[in-house]
Amino acid sequence: MDLILIWFVLLAVLWTGYLVLEGFDFGVGMLLPVLGGGGFKARTPHLNQRVETRRRTLLTTIGPHWDGNEVWLITAVGATFAAFPHWYATMLSGMYLPLLLLLVVLILRNMGLEYRHKRTDTTWVRRWDLTIIAGSVLAPFVVGVVLTNLVHGLPMTEHLAGTTKYTEFDGSVLSLLTPVALLGGLTLTVLCLTHGAHFIALKTAGPLRSEASALGQRVGPVAAILTVTLLVALGISRGMAASWVVSGVAVVALLAAIAANARGAEGWAFTGTSATIGLTVVSYFLMLFPNAINGRGASPDLTLQAAASSPLTLTIMTWAGVVFTPIMLGYTVWSYWTFRRRLSVDHMPAVSESHP
Amino acid sequence: MDVLELARWQFAITTVYHFLFVPITIGLSAIVAWYHSRWIRTRNEEHLRMAKFLGKLFTINFALGLVTGIVQEFQFGMNWSSYSRFVGDIFGAPLALEALLAFFLESTFLGLWIFGWGRIPERLHAACMWIVHIGTVLSAYFILAANSFMQNPVGYRINPQTGRAEMSDFIAVLTNEVQLVAFPHVITASYMVGGAVVMGVGLHKLRKVTRDAKGDDVADRRMYRHATRLGAVVTLVAGLGMTISGDLQGKVMTDVQPMKMAAAEALYETPPEGECAPFSALTIAGLGGEDPTHVIEIPCLLSFLGTGTWDGQVQGMVELENEYRAKFADGELTQADTYIPPIAVTYWNFRLMMGAGFFAMAVAAWVLFATRKDRVPMQRWVQPLTVLAPLATVLGQSFGWIFTEVGRQPWVVFGEMTTRTAVSPSVGATDVWISMGVFTLLYGALAVVEVRLLLDYIRRGAEPFEEPRLVEDDEPLQFAY
């Protein structure tokens, strides 16, 4: 059970890494039409220079990082495949259509981030802006729905294939759209929005910084109300002492983040929302344990024990993780350190297609 | 179509599409890194201009390679959940390691390279692109190890309690004999793609600047000539490596997947004792029946390709089919109507793969000859070659993959699990219809966008030289989105 537990904890770490890191770049994407200005119009007669420079500044704050942030998701899913193949198989085939939607919006969002600046004509730029915005809203929403479903419980059934029994999803796409799951999606989206506002306040200078901070003040309380509602709703059906404590700390961290933002302590505000997202993931995983997927009602659970790989595979994966994770964290930190400076609209070079 | 058919089509479409971008990413990153490093060594401005120019083409391409890769990772669970359950213990590990070791490297250091102009000391900056390249190669290693397991499962045992394949020796999985020949084959082929792209783009630009020669075009001409010839050399050398590794691969394949080799030649009957097997370069009809008509036939070549000796024994499909029936027909996961793969697909893709590779090598050799001294081939018929040579290398890779994946049917894991038992039991045909439709439309649209963008950037060519320098706090960045 030890190795299984280790990998369960590591998956919690990977999801935390993913949602804390990509969470802020989702937030930046969502705020493009708000802090950047210009709204959602796909067609404007000409690129408004002020809007364009602000949007470029916002995107540049996440430019060097968003791609690496997304690898946390790829690693989380890959690690699930390696450490808990039945979890991977049941989750991905069971939540087929939501995951298809996730893939599509991630593809369009990534292409937007990569291609937006490759040409300067208005239609091109604005259309990719739309894919960035839509992707930044929908991706955390779908991830929230998926993760909440795992905890809240799915209709499941036991299958017998040959001599082996396994637990399989037994429902339709409609059984994924429960009020709690949808609340999970909405909460994660608004949390990312707040997190992104705190990130922009931390990473920019000038008007963008103060506007982001002010916007954080407005959405922070909404995020707090949603988070409390979600964690209470999940806690009532799945909670135990430890998860209630962690959920409580997550909410306190969010309140502290809001307070820090109000006092202009942007680093602490960002740390606070990071902690909230991380602790919410921890609380989810506590409510999941010792299962990989909770069964809804009388449905059987998919236990970690039943979902796990053989001890040898888990041992190999553990060693690989022990050796390579510090290296990966090292250069990731270096990359953030390299691009640590605040950006302002004055830092934006003239629009040019001359650099890769 | 049923779920199985649909899932197979979806896998084929998304995989072949993904693999249009992968070899360009592998090959081009090395050439960009090389140009960038050369600039630091020689201070030759043209080398920096080329590094940036090719770097732009690289990033345009990388974006699509990456996003289509995520689909691949999800697809095993979404469409092939029975497969994932059966071999996840072995197959998942290389995938997770690919993400941990390769994807983080690629994406982080590409971010550092793109945004690092003026922020990172120049040697370190050039090293970033080399690290990206190392990441792409590592990624190829792990995914090919996973694929090689499907072709030739090693390092595992079937656990009767769990009814699944479980890892017994990870080193064996990473050093699978199929992997040891497939990896060099794919990597050299990818360098060939990178070389052919640089050669094609270089030659196109070289002809263009020569045609509308203006005062300051001497430097441009020298620059594009250099790229053309560099690309041609890479294509030729990599092509040679690819031929050698492909030959080795043929021998391993004959050894571990004799059915695939027999299908590659549409060899039905095992040649009688003491007689060698011929290789046909062209066949008309007969690929579904028992009596193929070979138009061009090279005696004994198949024996040589398969075994390394001119009189080596190559088994025919009929004999193998009987063997496999006796061995596998009773197993729940190993039953199949026939153990012979679709012959026409394997037969033709095998030849198209080789033909495309040799064509690109021939063009490269000719380009080296035609651009010797200061010559520029200006004939009108040269223009199509600048597109066809890179295209041939990219498509050659696709033909190769189609051959290798269709050639192992009906198996998803050779000898252990057939493809039809691998599909997700809980996923309905409607779901797969939707996803296949969505991916096909989306991929099609993105292809149009990417090609337009690439052509756009190629047309504009390399930007004028600009001395990179470290950016001070209060001045504009050298690069921002």
CSV table of N, CA and C in Angstrom, one decimal, chain A residues 7 36 39-40 86 105 108 118 125 130 134 167 191 198 210 220-221 240 256 287 299 327 349:
chain,number,residue,atom,x,y,z
A,7,TRP,N,2.0,7.3,-4.8
A,7,TRP,CA,1.6,7.8,-6.1
A,7,TRP,C,0.3,8.6,-6.0
A,36,GLY,N,-7.4,44.1,-20.7
A,36,GLY,CA,-6.8,44.5,-21.9
A,36,GLY,C,-7.7,45.5,-22.6
A,39,GLY,N,-13.3,44.4,-25.2
A,39,GLY,CA,-14.4,43.4,-25.2
A,39,GLY,C,-14.1,42.2,-26.0
A,40,PHE,N,-15.2,41.6,-26.6
A,40,PHE,CA,-15.1,40.4,-27.2
A,40,PHE,C,-15.3,40.5,-28.7
A,86,HIS,N,-6.2,1.5,-14.3
A,86,HIS,CA,-7.7,1.4,-14.3
A,86,HIS,C,-8.4,2.7,-14.1
A,105,VAL,N,-10.7,22.7,-26.6
A,105,VAL,CA,-10.5,24.1,-26.2
A,105,VAL,C,-9.0,24.3,-25.9
A,108,LEU,N,-7.3,24.9,-29.3
A,108,LEU,CA,-7.6,26.3,-29.8
A,108,LEU,C,-6.9,27.3,-29.0
A,118,LYS,N,1.8,36.1,-34.7
A,118,LYS,CA,2.5,35.8,-35.9
A,118,LYS,C,2.1,36.7,-37.1
A,125,VAL,N,-5.7,38.6,-35.4
A,125,VAL,CA,-5.4,38.8,-34.0
A,125,VAL,C,-6.7,38.6,-33.1
A,130,LEU,N,-10.2,35.5,-29.4
A,130,LEU,CA,-11.4,34.8,-28.9
A,130,LEU,C,-11.1,33.3,-28.5
A,134,ALA,N,-12.0,32.1,-24.8
A,134,ALA,CA,-12.9,30.9,-24.6
A,134,ALA,C,-12.2,29.8,-24.0
A,167,THR,N,-13.9,-2.2,-12.3
A,167,THR,CA,-15.1,-1.3,-12.1
A,167,THR,C,-15.1,-0.3,-13.2
A,191,LEU,N,-12.0,30.8,-9.3
A,191,LEU,CA,-10.8,30.8,-8.6
A,191,LEU,C,-9.6,31.2,-9.5
A,198,HIS,N,-4.6,38.4,-9.4
A,198,HIS,CA,-3.5,38.6,-8.5
A,198,HIS,C,-2.1,38.4,-9.2
A,210,SER,N,-2.7,48.3,-11.0
A,210,SER,CA,-3.7,48.8,-10.1
A,210,SER,C,-5.1,48.3,-10.5
A,220,GLY,N,-12.7,38.4,-6.0
A,220,GLY,CA,-12.3,37.6,-4.8
A,220,GLY,C,-13.5,37.1,-3.9
A,221,PRO,N,-14.3,38.1,-3.5
A,221,PRO,CA,-15.5,37.6,-2.7
A,221,PRO,C,-16.4,36.6,-3.3
A,240,MET,N,-14.6,14.2,5.9
A,240,MET,CA,-14.2,13.6,7.2
A,240,MET,C,-13.4,14.7,7.8
A,256,ALA,N,-7.4,35.5,3.3
A,256,ALA,CA,-6.2,36.2,3.5
A,256,ALA,C,-5.7,36.8,2.2
A,287,MET,N,-11.0,13.4,0.3
A,287,MET,CA,-12.3,12.9,0.2
A,287,MET,C,-12.4,11.7,-0.8
A,299,SER,N,-23.4,2.5,-6.1
A,299,SER,CA,-22.4,2.0,-7.1
A,299,SER,C,-21.1,1.6,-6.4
A,327,ILE,N,15.2,18.0,-10.8
A,327,ILE,CA,15.9,18.7,-11.9
A,327,ILE,C,14.8,19.5,-12.7
A,349,PRO,N,7.8,46.2,-27.2
A,349,PRO,CA,8.4,46.7,-28.5
A,349,PRO,C,7.3,46.9,-29.5
